[in-house]
Amino acid sequence: MSAEYIIEMKAVSKSFYGAKVLYDVDFKLKPGEIRGLLGENGAGKSTMMRILNGIYTMDSGQIFVDGEEKHFSLPKDARDAKIAFVHQEIALSGNLTIAQNMFLGLEKTTGKYFVDDVSMREAARASLESLNLNLNVDTLVGTLSVAQQQMVEIAKALMQDARVLVLDEPTAALSEKEVRFLFKQMRRLKEKNVAVIFISHRLNEIEEITDTLTVLRDGHIIADGVPTTGLTSNEIIAMMVGRNVTQFYGSEKPQGTDEIVFEVKELTNSVLDHVSFQLKRGEILGFGGLVGARRTELMSAIFGLDPLESGDIFLHGKKIVNKNPRQAIQNGFGFVSEDRKRNGLILVHSIARNLTMNVTSTFIKGIRYDKRKEKEIVDEYGNKLSIKMSSMEQLCQYLSGGNQQKVVIAKWLASNPAVLIMDEPTRGVDVGAKSEIYQLMSELAKEGISIIMVSSELPELINISSRIAVMHEGKLGKIFDEDEIVQSNADELQKEIMFYATGERE
Amino acid sequence: MGKKENTLKNMFKGVGGAFFALVVMVVVLCVFTNTFATRLNFVNLLKQITCNCLLSFGLTCCLITGFPDLSVGSHVALATVEVCMYQNMGMSLEMSILITLAVGILIGATNGFIYSRTEMPAYIVTLAMQNVLRGIAYVLTNGGAVIVANDVGMKFFKLANATILNWIPYSTIILLIVFLIINTLLKRTVFGRHMYAVGGNSSTAIYSGIDVKNIRLVVYTISGFLAAMAGILTASRVYSGQPTTGVGFEGEAIASAVLGGVSFTGGVGTLSGSLIGILIMGVMSNGMNLLQINYYWQLVVKGIIILVAVYVDQVKRSRTK
């Protein structure tokens, strides 16, 4: 029996401890459709997907798969209904091979107890080949790149004959080139009549790859199944946030003064190749490049996390050394790292603790602990960044991605840096918070802070940066200055940047 | 008044269940035995918890900073041996104590140094040290007990056994002082803040310029110092050096801290919480002795209670998410 819709959710509701997170959600998906699922963090996207995956059970409502009502209470139920998930965080074991991972929990056996490696490797190979992936099934997953691991996850999902594939922010860790590859695969799946649900915070990707959109806001469906073509980015954002975001990227770009605040000359170590650039007061210098361009490594070296073999760093014209982060902070550097959970926050600690971490010694002297001063600091930066918190004692693990990122930025602002390095400042942050962070960055620059921004999102790079530096394999290829950015149109500029990022031009 | 309530609330934040359990235990023992609520037993209880209390304070610091120090049990044994031997070698009591404490600092610093500089897991480093220290204690004594031959005026004996006004043992005063110092360290100093940060997320701490290595070094040094102190007081209480003592003490100390809300994964906990955990473990052993429960069964009961308490705590934590 074949129904019009492969998946139909009717009036699905869900509450957690009295707080309703999904209100009568209706969702319909046709075979062979690529559906974008959009919404700010906390809108209910992941709850909805977890219900579909059998991780959560709904309070009320119905789910039909191919016209037949299903009751999901375990992930296995979803798997049996041929719905496959690729989660944002990769769920593979690094110490097992590709083949072993693909059959984890589904091992084929000879007899009843003995694993049948031969046929598993054979099936894994076939599945990788169907995706045109040139990988050896005996490779340890831990040695693969993030993009490759993701492809293995997708291959694993497809091997189980999935008819619906849910991709939860699959592009967050991918380079531009890898995103292209992923999209190609998604189109192939579409041809095979597989329905894909694609979750992403990147609007340009949504516009490019999806056929239709579902938008969630505060647990309500705002739109379901509307065609993507014909909607402008502003219209999509308006649906998500419920208001018109006219100035998504901030009013105007900071230009910076002629004063050179910071300069590096010929920085070299095992991964960097004679990198030199200057940073002006009050500008945002964007760093573009593909994954593996060594941008984060450059920033780590500047911040004293990684050693340098040669090269000099100058601050306000004076030669300085950042041997370790402590020295870098004392010299006036701040570093918002790309992975806030790992390097930016202490999730089990309060907002106040995290925010004041770099400036503890201003309010604790010996055993004199000035609580009022601590509160002043938290209030000042909490307000400046409009961090949404129930109290300053709230633990960071309960904050949304956007608010967590604001706490990290506030932490670095509190230490009053002259140079603020921001590595992927809007990664995993929802649209509303993204826009706020852009506004903030441009305000900070206007206040005279010099910002270095590493970004893998081209629209962000082009719209936020005063100047754009492009790296390729540890070398700095080109710096686009203000005039070049203003004079070329966005498409031209994107192409130019990609030329240098891929190393085709040096 | 409001403020006072708040501090009280803060003090017991997260350990409400443990505190309640402690009260229930005390009430039950008062009702079902006529020996619990007596002066003699009170003094006894305070003496009994001394050793575990000092070790737990040290382990609370270690756990808050990330990982436990598993060497403290055998460190206690070595310290009991040391303090007696030094006296038998003709040193004064004061000198013997000072040297034992100095050696304690050295042992702790060695743990901390190896762990922080080589980045071998703290479990392994301190587990190895556990064997080393136990071995040294046996080597020094040939496996037998050491008795202090010339305790002038019973000064050594009085250290842990004499009481003030027949109610408060001297050792309890020491506990109070140590509590105040460490509590201040944790709550009111930059160093304390940094300890929590290192345990909460050491990578974030490094990015914030915190000297992770030296904080670990100091914390394990504190633990070594307190273990030596626990050993000295234990030696005084049993009036001998015992190379066989202290087996499993680190487990009891960790359990006390965890019962009191100190997280096993680092970055979370208070010393007042640990104190409640220590009292629970102390009252439990004391009560089971009074109820004449066989020691072997006591171990079984203790183990089960730890499992239940930590499980309850974990369920509570996941609910608040």
mmCIF file of C-alpha atoms in Angstrom, chain B residues 8 25 29 34 37 56 64 72 79 85-86 98 107 122 136 138 144 195 266 299 306 315 318:
data_model
loop_
_atom_site.group_PDB
_atom_site.id
_atom_site.type_symbol
_atom_site.label_atom_id
_atom_site.label_comp_id
_atom_site.label_asym_id
_atom_site.label_seq_id
_atom_site.Cartn_x
_atom_site.Cartn_y
_atom_site.Cartn_z
ATOM 1 C CA LEU B 8 21.988 28.095 55.227
ATOM 2 C CA MET B 25 20.101 8.031 61.305
ATOM 3 C CA LEU B 29 20.069 5.514 66.905
ATOM 4 C CA ASN B 34 20.666 3.698 74.868
ATOM 5 C CA ALA B 37 23.373 9.585 72.907
ATOM 6 C CA SER B 56 37.909 13.499 52.767
ATOM 7 C CA ILE B 64 36.820 19.336 42.679
ATOM 8 C CA VAL B 72 46.018 8.442 50.817
ATOM 9 C CA ALA B 79 52.726 8.248 58.389
ATOM 10 C CA MET B 85 59.891 5.673 64.343
ATOM 11 C CA TYR B 86 61.198 9.215 64.468
ATOM 12 C CA LEU B 98 57.028 18.173 61.571
ATOM 13 C CA ILE B 107 54.800 12.652 48.718
ATOM 14 C CA ALA B 122 45.873 10.691 38.077
ATOM 15 C CA ILE B 136 57.857 1.469 52.229
ATOM 16 C CA TYR B 138 56.316 -2.611 55.376
ATOM 17 C CA GLY B 144 55.092 -5.398 62.387
ATOM 18 C CA MET B 195 40.493 24.690 41.240
ATOM 19 C CA GLY B 266 35.009 17.352 38.738
ATOM 20 C CA LEU B 299 31.213 -3.357 54.865
ATOM 21 C CA ILE B 306 26.953 4.377 48.865
ATOM 22 C CA VAL B 315 18.524 10.786 39.401
ATOM 23 C CA SER B 318 19.164 14.389 35.618
#
